[in-house]
XYZ file of C-alpha atoms in Angstrom:
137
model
C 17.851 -7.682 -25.561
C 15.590 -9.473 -22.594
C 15.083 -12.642 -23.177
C 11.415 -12.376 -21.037
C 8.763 -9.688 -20.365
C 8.069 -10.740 -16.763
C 9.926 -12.337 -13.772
C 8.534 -12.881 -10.333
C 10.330 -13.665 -7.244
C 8.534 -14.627 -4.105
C 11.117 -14.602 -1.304
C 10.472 -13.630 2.161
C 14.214 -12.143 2.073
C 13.881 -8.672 1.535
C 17.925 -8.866 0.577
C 18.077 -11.817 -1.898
C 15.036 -10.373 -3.760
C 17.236 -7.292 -4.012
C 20.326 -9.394 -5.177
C 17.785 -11.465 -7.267
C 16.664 -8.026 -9.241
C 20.094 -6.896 -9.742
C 21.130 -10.081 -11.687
C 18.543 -10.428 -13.412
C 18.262 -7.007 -14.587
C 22.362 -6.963 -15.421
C 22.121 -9.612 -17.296
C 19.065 -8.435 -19.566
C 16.954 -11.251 -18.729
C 13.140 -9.805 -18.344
C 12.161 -6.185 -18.683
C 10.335 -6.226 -15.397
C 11.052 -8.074 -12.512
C 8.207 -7.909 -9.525
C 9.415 -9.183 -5.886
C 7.045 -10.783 -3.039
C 7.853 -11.189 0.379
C 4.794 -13.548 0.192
C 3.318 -15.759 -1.222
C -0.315 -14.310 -0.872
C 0.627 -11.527 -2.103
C 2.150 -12.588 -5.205
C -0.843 -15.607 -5.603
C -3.386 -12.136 -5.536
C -0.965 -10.946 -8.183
C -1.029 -14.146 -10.495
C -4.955 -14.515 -9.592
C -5.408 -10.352 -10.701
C -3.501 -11.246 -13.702
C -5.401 -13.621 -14.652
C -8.258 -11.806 -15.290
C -6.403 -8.628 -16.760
C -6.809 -8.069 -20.822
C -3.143 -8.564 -22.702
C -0.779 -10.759 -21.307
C -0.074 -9.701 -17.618
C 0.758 -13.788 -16.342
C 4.813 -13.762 -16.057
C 7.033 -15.525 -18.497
C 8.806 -17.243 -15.553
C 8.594 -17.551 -11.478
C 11.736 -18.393 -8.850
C 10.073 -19.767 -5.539
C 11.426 -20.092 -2.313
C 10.614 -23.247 -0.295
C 10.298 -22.000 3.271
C 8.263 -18.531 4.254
C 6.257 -17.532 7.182
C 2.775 -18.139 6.465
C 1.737 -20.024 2.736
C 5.432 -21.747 2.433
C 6.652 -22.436 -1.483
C 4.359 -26.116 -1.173
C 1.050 -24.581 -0.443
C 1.603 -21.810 -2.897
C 2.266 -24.602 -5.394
C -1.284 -26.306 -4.135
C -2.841 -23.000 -5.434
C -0.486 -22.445 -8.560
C -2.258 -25.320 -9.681
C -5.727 -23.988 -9.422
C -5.210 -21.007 -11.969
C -6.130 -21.524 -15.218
C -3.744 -23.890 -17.255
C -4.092 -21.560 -20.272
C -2.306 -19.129 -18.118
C 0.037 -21.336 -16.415
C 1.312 -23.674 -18.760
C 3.521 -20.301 -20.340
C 4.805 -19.614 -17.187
C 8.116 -21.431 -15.747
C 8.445 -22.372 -12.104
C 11.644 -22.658 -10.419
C 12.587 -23.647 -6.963
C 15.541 -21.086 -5.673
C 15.749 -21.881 -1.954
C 18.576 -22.349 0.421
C 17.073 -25.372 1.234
C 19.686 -27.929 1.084
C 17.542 -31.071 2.155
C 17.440 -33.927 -0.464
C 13.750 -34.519 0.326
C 12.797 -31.295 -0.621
C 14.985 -31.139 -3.777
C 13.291 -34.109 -4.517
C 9.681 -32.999 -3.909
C 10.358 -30.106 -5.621
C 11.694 -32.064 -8.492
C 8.476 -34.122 -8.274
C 5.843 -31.745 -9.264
C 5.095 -31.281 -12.270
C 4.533 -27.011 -12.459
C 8.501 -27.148 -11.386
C 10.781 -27.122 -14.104
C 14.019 -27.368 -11.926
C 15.539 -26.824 -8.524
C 17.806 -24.248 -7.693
C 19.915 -23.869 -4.378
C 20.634 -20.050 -4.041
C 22.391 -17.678 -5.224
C 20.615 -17.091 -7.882
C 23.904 -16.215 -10.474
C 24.056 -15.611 -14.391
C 25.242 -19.180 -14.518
C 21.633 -20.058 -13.637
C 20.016 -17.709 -15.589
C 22.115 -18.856 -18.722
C 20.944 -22.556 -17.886
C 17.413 -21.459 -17.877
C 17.770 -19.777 -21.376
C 19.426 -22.838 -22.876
C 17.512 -25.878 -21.358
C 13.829 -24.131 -21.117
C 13.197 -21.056 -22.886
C 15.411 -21.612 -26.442
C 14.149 -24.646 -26.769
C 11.671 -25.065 -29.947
């Protein structure tokens, strides 16, 4: 059974958002998982959702840090501009290769991100996520 309806990763590698899919998919995490290679795109996405009838925001969001063009901290600036009734169901993650304590610790530091994640993403995450974020009542 998945545990979400909706997973989004925003990634400007084409290969980890493959790899990303896969795991999530194998391990019956969210029946549909949607992949950006930017983060316009998938803030056009969130902002289209938005403004769709039914529930269309995802359950959950991995974010890389570093991208050509809007990086993972300037999406964030706009994350924060959607509407909170949409947002505040939705779970952000950091998953970046980023291995820099200052942005671990940024990341850490806002308040939309839940947790930071170096990548691979890996069941072991995904199981983390269930226990610590989503199971909780």
């Amino acid at each position: 059974m998945n545990i979400l309806k909706r997973v989004i990763l925003i990634d400007d590698d084409e290969v980890n958002n493959f790899v990303c899919e896969s795991i999530i998919r194998n391990e019956n995490f969210a029946e549909e998982v949607i992949s950006f290679q930017a983060a316009e795109e998938a803030l056009a996405f969130l902002k289209a959702a938005v403004d769709q009838p039914g529930d269309q925001f995802p359950d959950l969001i991995f974010l890389d840090i570093n991208m050509p063009g809007m990086d993972g901290w300037n999406f964030i600036d706009e994350y924060r501009k959607l509407p909170e009734s949409a947002t505040r169901k939705c779970n952000l993650f950091m998953l970046s290769s980023a291995v820099d304590r200052k942005d671990i610790l940024c990341a850490r530091s806002h308040e939309e991100v839940k947790e930071f994640f170096s990548k691979p993403l890996s069941p072991e995450i995904l199981s983390f996520i269930k226990e610590e974020f989503l199971l909780k009542v």
